[in-house]
mmCIF file of C-alpha atoms in Angstrom:
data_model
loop_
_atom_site.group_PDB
_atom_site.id
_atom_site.type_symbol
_atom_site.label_atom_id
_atom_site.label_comp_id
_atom_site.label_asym_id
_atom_site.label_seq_id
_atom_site.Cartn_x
_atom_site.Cartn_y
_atom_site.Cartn_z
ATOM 1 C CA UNK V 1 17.027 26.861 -8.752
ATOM 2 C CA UNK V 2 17.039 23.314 -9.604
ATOM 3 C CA UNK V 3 14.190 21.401 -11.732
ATOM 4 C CA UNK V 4 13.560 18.013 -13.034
ATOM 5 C CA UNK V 5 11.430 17.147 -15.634
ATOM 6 C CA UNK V 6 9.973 14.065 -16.276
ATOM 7 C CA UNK V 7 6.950 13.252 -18.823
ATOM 8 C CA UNK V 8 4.715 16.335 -16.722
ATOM 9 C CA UNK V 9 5.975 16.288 -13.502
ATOM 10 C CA UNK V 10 8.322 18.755 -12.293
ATOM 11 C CA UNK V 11 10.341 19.776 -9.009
ATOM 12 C CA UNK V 12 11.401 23.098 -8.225
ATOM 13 C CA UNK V 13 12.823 24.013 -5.108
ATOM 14 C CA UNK V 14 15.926 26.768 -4.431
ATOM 15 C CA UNK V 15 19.139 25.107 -2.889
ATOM 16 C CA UNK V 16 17.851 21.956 -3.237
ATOM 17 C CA UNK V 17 18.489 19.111 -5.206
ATOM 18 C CA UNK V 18 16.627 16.248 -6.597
ATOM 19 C CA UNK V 19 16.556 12.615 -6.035
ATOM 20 C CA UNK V 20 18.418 10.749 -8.594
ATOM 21 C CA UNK V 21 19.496 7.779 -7.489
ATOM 22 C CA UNK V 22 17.819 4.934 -8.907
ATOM 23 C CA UNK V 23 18.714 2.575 -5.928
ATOM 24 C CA UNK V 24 16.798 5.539 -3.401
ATOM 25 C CA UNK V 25 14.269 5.798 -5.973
ATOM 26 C CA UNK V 26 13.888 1.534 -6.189
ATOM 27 C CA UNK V 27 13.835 1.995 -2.007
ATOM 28 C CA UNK V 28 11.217 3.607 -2.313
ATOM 29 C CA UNK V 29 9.497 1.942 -4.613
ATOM 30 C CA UNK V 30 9.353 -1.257 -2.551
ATOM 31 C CA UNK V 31 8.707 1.161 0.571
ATOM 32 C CA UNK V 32 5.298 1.806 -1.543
ATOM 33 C CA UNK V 33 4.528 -1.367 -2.697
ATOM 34 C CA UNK V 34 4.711 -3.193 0.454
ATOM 35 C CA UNK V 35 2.183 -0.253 2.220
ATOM 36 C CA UNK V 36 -0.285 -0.096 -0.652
ATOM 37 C CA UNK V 37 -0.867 -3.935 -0.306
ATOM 38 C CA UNK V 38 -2.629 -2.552 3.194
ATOM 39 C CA UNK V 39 -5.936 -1.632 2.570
ATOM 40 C CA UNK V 40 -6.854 1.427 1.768
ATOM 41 C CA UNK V 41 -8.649 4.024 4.032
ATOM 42 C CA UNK V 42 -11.690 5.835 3.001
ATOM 43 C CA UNK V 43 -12.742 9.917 3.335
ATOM 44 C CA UNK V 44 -15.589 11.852 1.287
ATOM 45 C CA UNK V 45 -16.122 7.951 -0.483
ATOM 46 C CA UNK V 46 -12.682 7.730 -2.422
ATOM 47 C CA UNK V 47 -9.481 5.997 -1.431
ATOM 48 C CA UNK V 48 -6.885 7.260 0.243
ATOM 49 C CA UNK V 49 -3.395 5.542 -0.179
ATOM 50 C CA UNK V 50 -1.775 7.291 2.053
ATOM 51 C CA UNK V 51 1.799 6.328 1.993
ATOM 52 C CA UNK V 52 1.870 6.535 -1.755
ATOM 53 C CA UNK V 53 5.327 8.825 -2.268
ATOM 54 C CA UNK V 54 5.049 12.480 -4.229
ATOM 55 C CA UNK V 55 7.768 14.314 -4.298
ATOM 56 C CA UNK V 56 11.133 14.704 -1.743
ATOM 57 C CA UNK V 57 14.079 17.587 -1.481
ATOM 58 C CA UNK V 58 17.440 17.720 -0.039
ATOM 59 C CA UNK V 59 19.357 20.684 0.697
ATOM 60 C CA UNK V 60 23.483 20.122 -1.067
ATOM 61 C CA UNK V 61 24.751 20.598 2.208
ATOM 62 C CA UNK V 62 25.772 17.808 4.568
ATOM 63 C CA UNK V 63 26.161 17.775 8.312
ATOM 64 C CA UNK V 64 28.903 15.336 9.932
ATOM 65 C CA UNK V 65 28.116 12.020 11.377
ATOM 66 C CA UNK V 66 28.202 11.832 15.298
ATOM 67 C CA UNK V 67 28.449 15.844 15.355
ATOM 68 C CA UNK V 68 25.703 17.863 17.564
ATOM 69 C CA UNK V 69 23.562 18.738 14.312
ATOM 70 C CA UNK V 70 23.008 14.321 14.001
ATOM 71 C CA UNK V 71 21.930 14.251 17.466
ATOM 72 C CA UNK V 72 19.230 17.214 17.136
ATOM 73 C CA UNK V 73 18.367 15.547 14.051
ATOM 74 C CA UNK V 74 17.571 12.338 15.640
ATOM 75 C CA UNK V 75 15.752 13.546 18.701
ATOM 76 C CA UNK V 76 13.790 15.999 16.099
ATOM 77 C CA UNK V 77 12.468 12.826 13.794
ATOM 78 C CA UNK V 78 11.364 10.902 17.224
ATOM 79 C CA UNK V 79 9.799 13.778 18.210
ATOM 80 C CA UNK V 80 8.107 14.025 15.015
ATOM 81 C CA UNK V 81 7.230 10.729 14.813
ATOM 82 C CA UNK V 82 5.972 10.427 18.959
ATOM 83 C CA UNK V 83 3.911 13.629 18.396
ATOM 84 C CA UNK V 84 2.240 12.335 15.439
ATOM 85 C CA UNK V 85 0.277 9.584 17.708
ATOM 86 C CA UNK V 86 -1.867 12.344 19.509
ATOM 87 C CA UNK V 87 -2.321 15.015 17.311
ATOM 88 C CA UNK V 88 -1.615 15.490 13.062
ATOM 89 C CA UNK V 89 -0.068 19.005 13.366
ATOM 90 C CA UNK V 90 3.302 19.911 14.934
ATOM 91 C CA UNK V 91 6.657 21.777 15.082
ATOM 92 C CA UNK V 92 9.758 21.628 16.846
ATOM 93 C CA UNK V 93 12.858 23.854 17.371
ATOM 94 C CA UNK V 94 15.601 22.211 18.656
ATOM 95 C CA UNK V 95 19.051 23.353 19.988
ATOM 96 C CA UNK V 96 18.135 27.266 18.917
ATOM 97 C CA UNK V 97 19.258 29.504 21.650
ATOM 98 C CA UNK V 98 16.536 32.509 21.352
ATOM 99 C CA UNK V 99 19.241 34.953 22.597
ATOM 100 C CA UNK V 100 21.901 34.202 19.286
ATOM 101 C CA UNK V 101 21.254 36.205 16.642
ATOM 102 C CA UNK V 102 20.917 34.978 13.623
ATOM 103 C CA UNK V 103 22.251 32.557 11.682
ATOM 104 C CA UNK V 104 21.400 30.173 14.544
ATOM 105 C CA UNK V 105 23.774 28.147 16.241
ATOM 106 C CA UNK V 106 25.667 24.791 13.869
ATOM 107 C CA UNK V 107 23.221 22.471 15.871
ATOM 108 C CA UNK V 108 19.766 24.408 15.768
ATOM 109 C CA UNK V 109 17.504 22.459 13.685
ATOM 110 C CA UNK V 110 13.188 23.614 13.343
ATOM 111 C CA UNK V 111 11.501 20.966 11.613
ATOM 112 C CA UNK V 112 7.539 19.999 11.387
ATOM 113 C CA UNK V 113 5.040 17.588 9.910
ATOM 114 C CA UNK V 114 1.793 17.674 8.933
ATOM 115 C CA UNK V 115 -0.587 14.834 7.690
ATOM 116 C CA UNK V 116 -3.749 15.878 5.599
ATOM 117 C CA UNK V 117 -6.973 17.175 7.648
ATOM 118 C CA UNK V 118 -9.385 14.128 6.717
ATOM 119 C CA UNK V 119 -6.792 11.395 8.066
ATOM 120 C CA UNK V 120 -7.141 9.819 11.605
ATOM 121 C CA UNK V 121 -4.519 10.491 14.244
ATOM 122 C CA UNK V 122 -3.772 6.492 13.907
ATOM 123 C CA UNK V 123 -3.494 6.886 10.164
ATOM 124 C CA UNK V 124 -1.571 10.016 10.175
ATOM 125 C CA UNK V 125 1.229 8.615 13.092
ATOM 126 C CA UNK V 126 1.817 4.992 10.845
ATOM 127 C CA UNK V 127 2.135 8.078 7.510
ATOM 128 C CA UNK V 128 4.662 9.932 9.365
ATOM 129 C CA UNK V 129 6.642 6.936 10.505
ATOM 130 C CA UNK V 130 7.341 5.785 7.136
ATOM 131 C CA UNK V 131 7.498 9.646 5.861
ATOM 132 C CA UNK V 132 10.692 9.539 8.361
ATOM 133 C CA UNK V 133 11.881 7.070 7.365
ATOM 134 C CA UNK V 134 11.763 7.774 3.901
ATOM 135 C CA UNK V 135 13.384 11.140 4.448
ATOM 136 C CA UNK V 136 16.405 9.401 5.869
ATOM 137 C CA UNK V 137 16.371 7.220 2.548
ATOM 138 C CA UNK V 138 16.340 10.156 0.704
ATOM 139 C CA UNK V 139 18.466 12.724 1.908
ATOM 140 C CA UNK V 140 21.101 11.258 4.140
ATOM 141 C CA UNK V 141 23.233 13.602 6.109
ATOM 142 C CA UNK V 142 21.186 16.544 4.530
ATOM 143 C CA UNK V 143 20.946 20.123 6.538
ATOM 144 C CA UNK V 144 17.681 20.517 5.734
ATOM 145 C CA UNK V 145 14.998 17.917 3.600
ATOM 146 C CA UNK V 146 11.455 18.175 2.674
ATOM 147 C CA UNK V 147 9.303 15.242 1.721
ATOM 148 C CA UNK V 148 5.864 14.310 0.873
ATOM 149 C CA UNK V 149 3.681 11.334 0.911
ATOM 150 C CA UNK V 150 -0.277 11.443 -0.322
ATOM 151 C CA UNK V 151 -1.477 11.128 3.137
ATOM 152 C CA UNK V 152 1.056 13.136 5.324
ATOM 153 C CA UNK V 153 4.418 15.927 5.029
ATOM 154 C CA UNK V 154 7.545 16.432 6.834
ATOM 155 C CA UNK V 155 10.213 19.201 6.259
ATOM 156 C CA UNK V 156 13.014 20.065 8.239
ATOM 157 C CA UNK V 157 15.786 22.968 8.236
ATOM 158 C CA UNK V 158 18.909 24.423 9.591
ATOM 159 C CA UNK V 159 17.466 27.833 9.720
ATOM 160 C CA UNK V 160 13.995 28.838 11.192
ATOM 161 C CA UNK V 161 11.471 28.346 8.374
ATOM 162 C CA UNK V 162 8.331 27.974 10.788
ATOM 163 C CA UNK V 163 5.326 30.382 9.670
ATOM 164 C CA UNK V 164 7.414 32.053 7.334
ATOM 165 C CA UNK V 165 4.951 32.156 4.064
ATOM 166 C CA UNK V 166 7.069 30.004 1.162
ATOM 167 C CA UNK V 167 4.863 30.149 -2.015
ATOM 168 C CA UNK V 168 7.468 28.325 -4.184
ATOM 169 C CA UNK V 169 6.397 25.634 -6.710
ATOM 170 C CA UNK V 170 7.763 22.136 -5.166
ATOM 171 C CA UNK V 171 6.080 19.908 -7.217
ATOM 172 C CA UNK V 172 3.306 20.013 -10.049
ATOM 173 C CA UNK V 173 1.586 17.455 -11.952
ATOM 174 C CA UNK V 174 -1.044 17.668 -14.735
ATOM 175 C CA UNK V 175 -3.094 14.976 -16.676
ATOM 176 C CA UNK V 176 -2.166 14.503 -20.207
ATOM 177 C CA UNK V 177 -5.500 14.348 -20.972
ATOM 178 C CA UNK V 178 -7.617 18.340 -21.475
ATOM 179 C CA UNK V 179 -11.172 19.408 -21.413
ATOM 180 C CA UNK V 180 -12.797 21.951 -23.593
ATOM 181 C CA UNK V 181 -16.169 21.437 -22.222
ATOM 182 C CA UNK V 182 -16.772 25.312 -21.103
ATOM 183 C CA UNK V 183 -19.097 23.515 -18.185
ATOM 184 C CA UNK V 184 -16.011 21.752 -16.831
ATOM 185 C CA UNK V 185 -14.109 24.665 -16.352
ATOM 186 C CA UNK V 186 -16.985 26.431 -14.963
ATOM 187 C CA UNK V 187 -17.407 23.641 -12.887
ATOM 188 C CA UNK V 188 -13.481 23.584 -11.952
ATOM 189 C CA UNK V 189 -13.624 27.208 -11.158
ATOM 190 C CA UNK V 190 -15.901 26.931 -8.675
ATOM 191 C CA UNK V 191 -13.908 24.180 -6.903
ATOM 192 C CA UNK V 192 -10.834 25.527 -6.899
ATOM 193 C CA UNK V 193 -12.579 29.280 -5.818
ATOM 194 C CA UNK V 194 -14.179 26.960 -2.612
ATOM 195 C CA UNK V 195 -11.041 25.345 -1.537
ATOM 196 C CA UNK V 196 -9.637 28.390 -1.633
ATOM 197 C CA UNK V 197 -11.587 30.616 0.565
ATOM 198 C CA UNK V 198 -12.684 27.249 2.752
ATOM 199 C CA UNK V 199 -9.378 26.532 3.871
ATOM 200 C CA UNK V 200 -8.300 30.485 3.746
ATOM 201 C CA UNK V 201 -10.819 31.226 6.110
ATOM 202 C CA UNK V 202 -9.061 29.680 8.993
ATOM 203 C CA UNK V 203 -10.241 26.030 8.544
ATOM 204 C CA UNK V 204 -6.309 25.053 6.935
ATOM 205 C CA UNK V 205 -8.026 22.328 4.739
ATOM 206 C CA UNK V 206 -11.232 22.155 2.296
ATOM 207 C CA UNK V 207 -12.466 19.324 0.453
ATOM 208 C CA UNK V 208 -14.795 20.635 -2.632
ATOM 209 C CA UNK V 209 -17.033 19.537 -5.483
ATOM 210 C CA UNK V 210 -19.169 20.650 -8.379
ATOM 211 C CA UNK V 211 -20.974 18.293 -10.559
ATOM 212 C CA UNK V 212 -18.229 15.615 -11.877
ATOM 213 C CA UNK V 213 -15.277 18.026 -10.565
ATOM 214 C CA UNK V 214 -13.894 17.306 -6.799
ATOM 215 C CA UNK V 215 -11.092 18.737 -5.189
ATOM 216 C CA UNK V 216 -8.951 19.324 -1.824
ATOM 217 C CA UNK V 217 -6.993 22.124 -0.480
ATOM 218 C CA UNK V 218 -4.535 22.368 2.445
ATOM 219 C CA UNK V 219 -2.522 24.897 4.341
ATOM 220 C CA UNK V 220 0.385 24.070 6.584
ATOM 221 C CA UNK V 221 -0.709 24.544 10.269
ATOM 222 C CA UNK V 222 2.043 27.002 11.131
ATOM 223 C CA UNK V 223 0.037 29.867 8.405
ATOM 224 C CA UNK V 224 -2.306 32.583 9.880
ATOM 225 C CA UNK V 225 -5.410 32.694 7.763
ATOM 226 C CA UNK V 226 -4.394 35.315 5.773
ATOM 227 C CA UNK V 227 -1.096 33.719 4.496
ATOM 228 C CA UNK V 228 -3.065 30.689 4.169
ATOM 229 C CA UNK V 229 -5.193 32.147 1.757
ATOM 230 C CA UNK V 230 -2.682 34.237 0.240
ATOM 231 C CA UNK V 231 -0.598 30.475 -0.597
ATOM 232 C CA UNK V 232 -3.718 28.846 -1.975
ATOM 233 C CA UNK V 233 -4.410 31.876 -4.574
ATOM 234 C CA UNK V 234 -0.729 31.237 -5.907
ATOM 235 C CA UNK V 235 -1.962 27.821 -5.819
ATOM 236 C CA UNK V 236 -4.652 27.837 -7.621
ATOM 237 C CA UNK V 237 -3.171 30.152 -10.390
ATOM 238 C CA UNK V 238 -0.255 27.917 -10.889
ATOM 239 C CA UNK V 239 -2.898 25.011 -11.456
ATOM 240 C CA UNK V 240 -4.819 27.231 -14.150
ATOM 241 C CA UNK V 241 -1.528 28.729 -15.558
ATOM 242 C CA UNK V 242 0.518 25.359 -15.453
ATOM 243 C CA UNK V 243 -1.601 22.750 -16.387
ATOM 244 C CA UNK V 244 -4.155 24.647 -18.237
ATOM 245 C CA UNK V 245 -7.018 22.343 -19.305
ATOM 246 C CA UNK V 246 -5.827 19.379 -17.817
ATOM 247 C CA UNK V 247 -8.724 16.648 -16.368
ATOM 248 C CA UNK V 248 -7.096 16.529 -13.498
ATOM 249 C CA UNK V 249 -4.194 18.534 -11.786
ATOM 250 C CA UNK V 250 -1.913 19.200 -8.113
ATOM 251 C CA UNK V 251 -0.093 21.767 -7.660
ATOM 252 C CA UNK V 252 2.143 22.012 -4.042
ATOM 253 C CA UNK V 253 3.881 24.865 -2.902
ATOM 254 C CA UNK V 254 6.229 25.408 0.045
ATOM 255 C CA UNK V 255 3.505 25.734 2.451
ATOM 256 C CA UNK V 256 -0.033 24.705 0.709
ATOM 257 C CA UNK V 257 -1.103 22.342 -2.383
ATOM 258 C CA UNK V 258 -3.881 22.226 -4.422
ATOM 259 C CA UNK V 259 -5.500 19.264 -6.048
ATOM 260 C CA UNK V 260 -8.741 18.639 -8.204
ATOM 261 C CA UNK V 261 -9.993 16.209 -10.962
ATOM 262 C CA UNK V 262 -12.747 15.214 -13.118
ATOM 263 C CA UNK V 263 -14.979 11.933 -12.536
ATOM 264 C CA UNK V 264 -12.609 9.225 -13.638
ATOM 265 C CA UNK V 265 -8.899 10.865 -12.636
ATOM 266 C CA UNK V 266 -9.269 10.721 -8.805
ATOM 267 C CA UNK V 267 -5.464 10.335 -7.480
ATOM 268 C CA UNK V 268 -3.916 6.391 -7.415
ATOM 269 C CA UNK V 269 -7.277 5.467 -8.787
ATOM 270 C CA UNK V 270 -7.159 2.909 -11.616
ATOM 271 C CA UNK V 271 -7.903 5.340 -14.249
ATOM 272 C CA UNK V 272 -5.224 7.765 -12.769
ATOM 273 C CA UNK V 273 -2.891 9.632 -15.835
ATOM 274 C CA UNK V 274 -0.558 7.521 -17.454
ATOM 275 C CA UNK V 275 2.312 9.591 -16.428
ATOM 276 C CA UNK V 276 1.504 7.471 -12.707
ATOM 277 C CA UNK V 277 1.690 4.324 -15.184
ATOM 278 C CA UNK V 278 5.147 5.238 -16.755
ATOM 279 C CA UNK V 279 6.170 5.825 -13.108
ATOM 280 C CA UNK V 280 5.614 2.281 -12.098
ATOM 281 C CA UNK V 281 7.522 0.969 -15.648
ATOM 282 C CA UNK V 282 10.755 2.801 -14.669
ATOM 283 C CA UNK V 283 10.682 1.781 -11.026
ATOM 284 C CA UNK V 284 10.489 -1.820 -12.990
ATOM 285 C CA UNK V 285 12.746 -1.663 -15.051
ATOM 286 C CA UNK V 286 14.884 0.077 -11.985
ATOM 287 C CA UNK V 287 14.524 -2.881 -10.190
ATOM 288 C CA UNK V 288 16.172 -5.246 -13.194
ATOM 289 C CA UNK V 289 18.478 -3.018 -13.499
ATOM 290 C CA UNK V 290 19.194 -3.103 -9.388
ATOM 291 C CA UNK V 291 18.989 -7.034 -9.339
ATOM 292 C CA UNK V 292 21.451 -7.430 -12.297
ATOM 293 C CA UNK V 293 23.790 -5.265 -10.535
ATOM 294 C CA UNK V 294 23.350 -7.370 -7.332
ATOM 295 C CA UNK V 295 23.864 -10.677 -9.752
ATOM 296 C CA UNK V 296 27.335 -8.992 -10.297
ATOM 297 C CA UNK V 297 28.911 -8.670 -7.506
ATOM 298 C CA UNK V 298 27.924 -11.655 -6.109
ATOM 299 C CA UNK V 299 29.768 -13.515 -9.057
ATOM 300 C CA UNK V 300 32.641 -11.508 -8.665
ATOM 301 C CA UNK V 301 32.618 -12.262 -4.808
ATOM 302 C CA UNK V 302 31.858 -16.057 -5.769
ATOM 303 C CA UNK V 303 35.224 -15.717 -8.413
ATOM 304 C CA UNK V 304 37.658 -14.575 -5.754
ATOM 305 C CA UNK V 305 36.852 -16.475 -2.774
ATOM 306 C CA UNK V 306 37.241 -19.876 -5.322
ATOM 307 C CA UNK V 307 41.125 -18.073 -5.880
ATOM 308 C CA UNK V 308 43.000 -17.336 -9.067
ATOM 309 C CA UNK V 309 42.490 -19.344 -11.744
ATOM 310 C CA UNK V 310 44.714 -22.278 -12.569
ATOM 311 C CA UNK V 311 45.062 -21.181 -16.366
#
């Protein structure tokens, strides 16, 4: 198992690794930037930025350029990506022969995406087009990738993942500021108890709230009911065992998330934890970093094409 921790924020995900890279992570960076200057869409009266990034993973393995797993793997991200214009749920399978046994054949590759339930098919395809994107960005060459965005998810695998029930912790974040008002967390409990047996009951996604408390809750489309509500009680006891007392908290597992938070802590709002505003200072200072570099080699190109020096 590999984990990164930065400030509260934390990735966990077996045979995968995280993304390091500060030029990938300044990519993306921009990649945000330019879509948040869109305006923002609206559900249950808050803002949705939809392509804001969250968290990626990229399996260690790499396939080969121009071999048959690079050609499944580009028809399975346009078929992602076409699929995404009519409806905001889907998975493919491609190049599995149902009569190998398993492991499946070099090429096979099942993949899916997902955007969240109170987006609009138009919203959700523009997510997922930049969600594919981004997952090329991320994890080039990788046999298998995961990679979510506020608004929308895509995850794809050499081996046949779909409706298997995954309840590992991918990604949690919790507010460094904490409540000890014994109303919030009554009022938190209730929340989190109505997401959870509003999406569980077959509905895949629940928006909640309780006084000053609002949440969400959403299972991946390929989940019966029951495993749906099975992966939003791990969910929701990560979220009370993790972040504890925190104003605001998300937890997101392989194949659900849960999110809620206080009046004032609503996610990419102005007021949203400081953690989000460290974030944005190291993608800065990313970016100097990035341009210097750039500065360099362009005076070292600039030194040799003028020749060797005279002295």
């Amino acid at each position: 198992m590999i984990m990164r921790r930065s400030s509260n924020l934390q990735f966990h995900s077996s045979n995968y690794k995280t993304l390091l890279s500060s030029s990938l992570f300044f990519l993306l960076f921009l990649s945000n930037n330019s879509s948040s200057s869109s305006s923002s869409i609206f559900s249950h009266g808050f803002p949705i930025k939809a392509h804001v990034f969250i968290y990626a993973g990229c399996s260690n393995e790499k396939f080969q350029p121009n071999s048959p797993f690079e050609s499944n793997y580009n028809s399975l991200l346009s078929s992602l990506v076409s699929s995404s214009s009519q409806m905001t749920y889907n998975s493919f399978a491609i190049g599995n022969d149902s009569s190998t046994i398993s492991p499946p054949p070099e090429a096979a590759i099942f993949g899916l995406y997902q955007c969240r339930g109170d987006l609009a098919t138009a919203d959700c395809s523009k997510c997922i087009k930049i969600a594919a994107t981004q997952i090329h960005l991320a994890c080039p060459s990788s046999y298998g990738a995961s990679l979510q965005l506020e608004g929308c998810f895509l995850r794809y695998e050499h081996f046949d993942f779909l409706g298997k029930l995954d309840t590992s912790v991918r990604f949690r974040k919790c507010s460094p500021s904490s409540s000890n008002d014994v109303e919030f967390f009554r009022r938190r409990d209730d929340v989190l108890a109505d997401m959870q047996a509003g999406a569980g009951a077959g509905a895949g996604f629940r928006v909640s709230s309780s006084g000053l408390v609002q949440g969400f809750a959403q299972c991946l489309g390929d989940l019966s009911a029951q495993d749906c509500g099975s992966c939003l009680g791990d969910a929701v006891g990560k979220l009370k065992s993790l972040c504890g007392s925190a104003g605001a908290a998300d937890a997101f597992l392989g194949q659900c998330y849960a999110r809620y938070w206080a009046s004032g802590f609503y996610p990419n709002s102005s007021d949203s934890p400081s953690d989000d505003q460290a974030g944005k200072t190291v993608a800065i200072i990313i970016g100097v970093v990035a341009a210097l570099a750039i500065l360099v080699v362009l005076l070292s190109v600039c030194r040799r094409a003028m020749g060797p020096s005279k002295y």
